[in-house]
Every structure is written in structure tokens, then in C-alpha cells.
Amino acid sequence: NKGQLLHEFNLGDAAMHAAHQKEMLQMQASGMLTATGMGKMDHGAMGHGDMAGMKHDDPNSVLVEPGKTAELTWTFTKATGLEFACNIPGHYQAGMVGKLTVSQ
């Protein structure tokens, strides 16, 4: 990530990205997700009990902080069509999404 903002690389279909974007918005609203990284929050103490277990550790996704690199290894077992995207709030909508076609 050569930029100044946090980015994400996430593999999934359009429906998965839409659901994940909602989670990322909740994380941002709670202060857990900032423009440059992941913060530490006590959600129970803040009245966010429903988010107490929320974290960003999906196997199909990596967060890449400014100036850092990350690696995602995924084994495809069948032909499929997916998207790769950044689901940081506003990034997908700004065009940080692409198609991935896996053929056998």
C-alpha cells in the first residue's frame, strides 16, 4: 500500500461484498476502523454489545496499512467468477473493485 490510507483486499461475490461493507461501516462508526488502521475499542463499555466479537479476520481478506504489504493465499477448487475489492467505506464505490474469473 503506497498510499496514505488503509486499504483491504477481499475476495467474494457481489452479495458478500455488500454485506461486508455494512460490517465495515459499523466498525468505522464505532471507532474500531480508522482511515489508517484498526483501533482498539471496548465495545461493551460503549454500548455496542452487539459488536463485542467483531474483528477483521476473514480468511478471504487482508487489511493493508499505509506503507505496508500483505499477502493473501487462496486455493480455488472449482471454476468461479468473483470480485476482488476494497471494502473500506467509500472505496468500493470509488472503483476499487475488479472481476476475477477462475477457469479449470
Tab-separated table of C-alpha atoms in Angstrom:
chain	number	residue	atom	x	y	z
A	1	ASN	CA	0.000	0.000	0.000
A	2	LYS	CA	1.862	3.042	-1.269
A	3	GLY	CA	-0.977	5.373	-0.265
A	4	GLN	CA	-1.763	7.248	2.934
A	5	LEU	CA	-4.992	5.379	3.760
A	6	LEU	CA	-5.876	1.902	4.941
A	7	HIS	CA	-6.974	-0.496	2.182
A	8	GLU	CA	-8.390	-4.001	2.038
A	9	PHE	CA	-8.067	-6.827	-0.467
A	10	ASN	CA	-11.128	-9.072	-0.271
A	11	LEU	CA	-12.306	-11.964	-2.469
A	12	GLY	CA	-16.018	-12.714	-2.797
A	13	ASP	CA	-19.174	-12.277	-4.807
A	14	ALA	CA	-21.107	-9.005	-5.009
A	15	ALA	CA	-23.543	-10.039	-2.240
A	16	MET	CA	-20.678	-10.888	0.142
A	17	HIS	CA	-19.027	-7.529	-0.550
A	18	ALA	CA	-22.308	-5.685	0.129
A	19	ALA	CA	-22.709	-7.467	3.487
A	20	HIS	CA	-19.056	-6.891	4.402
A	21	GLN	CA	-19.348	-3.191	3.574
A	22	LYS	CA	-22.132	-2.889	6.177
A	23	GLU	CA	-19.861	-4.508	8.782
A	24	MET	CA	-17.014	-2.177	7.858
A	25	LEU	CA	-19.337	0.839	8.241
A	26	GLN	CA	-20.273	-0.376	11.745
A	27	MET	CA	-16.597	-0.816	12.583
A	28	GLN	CA	-15.870	2.707	11.358
A	29	ALA	CA	-18.806	4.219	13.260
A	30	SER	CA	-17.617	2.539	16.471
A	31	GLY	CA	-14.080	3.886	16.084
A	32	MET	CA	-12.673	0.410	15.605
A	33	LEU	CA	-11.729	1.162	11.982
A	34	THR	CA	-9.899	4.385	11.153
A	35	ALA	CA	-8.631	5.843	7.888
A	36	THR	CA	-5.170	4.443	8.602
A	37	GLY	CA	-5.732	1.260	10.634
A	38	MET	CA	-7.628	-0.755	13.179
A	39	GLY	CA	-8.188	0.794	16.591
A	40	LYS	CA	-8.784	-0.982	19.880
A	41	MET	CA	-12.214	-0.448	21.376
A	42	ASP	CA	-14.156	-1.854	24.333
A	43	HIS	CA	-17.497	-2.143	22.583
A	44	GLY	CA	-19.334	-3.455	25.651
A	45	ALA	CA	-18.364	-0.372	27.635
A	46	MET	CA	-19.542	1.865	24.818
A	47	GLY	CA	-22.979	0.281	24.496
A	48	HIS	CA	-22.003	-1.638	21.376
A	49	GLY	CA	-22.548	-5.055	22.935
A	50	ASP	CA	-23.747	-6.496	19.642
A	51	MET	CA	-20.317	-5.709	18.178
A	52	ALA	CA	-18.268	-7.145	21.031
A	53	GLY	CA	-16.917	-10.020	18.954
A	54	MET	CA	-16.414	-8.002	15.788
A	55	LYS	CA	-12.946	-8.166	14.293
A	56	HIS	CA	-11.416	-8.255	10.849
A	57	ASP	CA	-10.003	-11.756	10.433
A	58	ASP	CA	-11.842	-13.307	7.490
A	59	PRO	CA	-9.684	-15.811	5.579
A	60	ASN	CA	-10.634	-14.219	2.239
A	61	SER	CA	-9.486	-10.741	3.247
A	62	VAL	CA	-6.426	-8.765	4.298
A	63	LEU	CA	-6.108	-5.188	5.542
A	64	VAL	CA	-3.092	-3.292	4.260
A	65	GLU	CA	-1.980	-0.305	6.315
A	66	PRO	CA	-0.255	2.663	4.662
A	67	GLY	CA	3.326	1.820	3.753
A	68	LYS	CA	2.813	-1.887	4.448
A	69	THR	CA	2.320	-5.028	2.378
A	70	ALA	CA	0.118	-8.050	2.978
A	71	GLU	CA	-0.371	-11.440	1.409
A	72	LEU	CA	-3.497	-13.479	0.836
A	73	THR	CA	-3.253	-17.092	-0.264
A	74	TRP	CA	-6.418	-18.718	-1.577
A	75	THR	CA	-6.838	-22.115	-3.226
A	76	PHE	CA	-9.648	-22.332	-5.748
A	77	THR	CA	-11.262	-25.761	-6.041
A	78	LYS	CA	-13.606	-25.054	-8.941
A	79	ALA	CA	-14.241	-22.623	-11.760
A	80	THR	CA	-15.916	-19.482	-10.471
A	81	GLY	CA	-16.447	-15.795	-11.011
A	82	LEU	CA	-15.706	-13.452	-8.133
A	83	GLU	CA	-14.773	-9.887	-7.393
A	84	PHE	CA	-11.720	-8.585	-5.601
A	85	ALA	CA	-12.413	-5.347	-3.792
A	86	CYS	CA	-11.525	-2.882	-1.094
A	87	ASN	CA	-14.477	-2.611	1.297
A	88	ILE	CA	-13.172	0.266	3.393
A	89	PRO	CA	-16.177	2.648	3.442
A	90	GLY	CA	-16.365	4.503	0.135
A	91	HIS	CA	-13.509	2.657	-1.571
A	92	TYR	CA	-15.628	0.065	-3.452
A	93	GLN	CA	-17.905	2.860	-4.620
A	94	ALA	CA	-14.846	4.824	-5.802
A	95	GLY	CA	-13.944	1.958	-8.151
A	96	MET	CA	-11.636	-0.220	-6.055
A	97	VAL	CA	-13.194	-3.414	-7.393
A	98	GLY	CA	-12.390	-5.828	-10.191
A	99	LYS	CA	-13.516	-9.120	-11.662
A	100	LEU	CA	-11.706	-12.406	-11.091
A	101	THR	CA	-12.526	-15.379	-13.301
A	102	VAL	CA	-11.165	-18.796	-12.357
A	103	SER	CA	-11.357	-21.488	-15.009
A	104	GLN	CA	-10.262	-25.095	-14.904
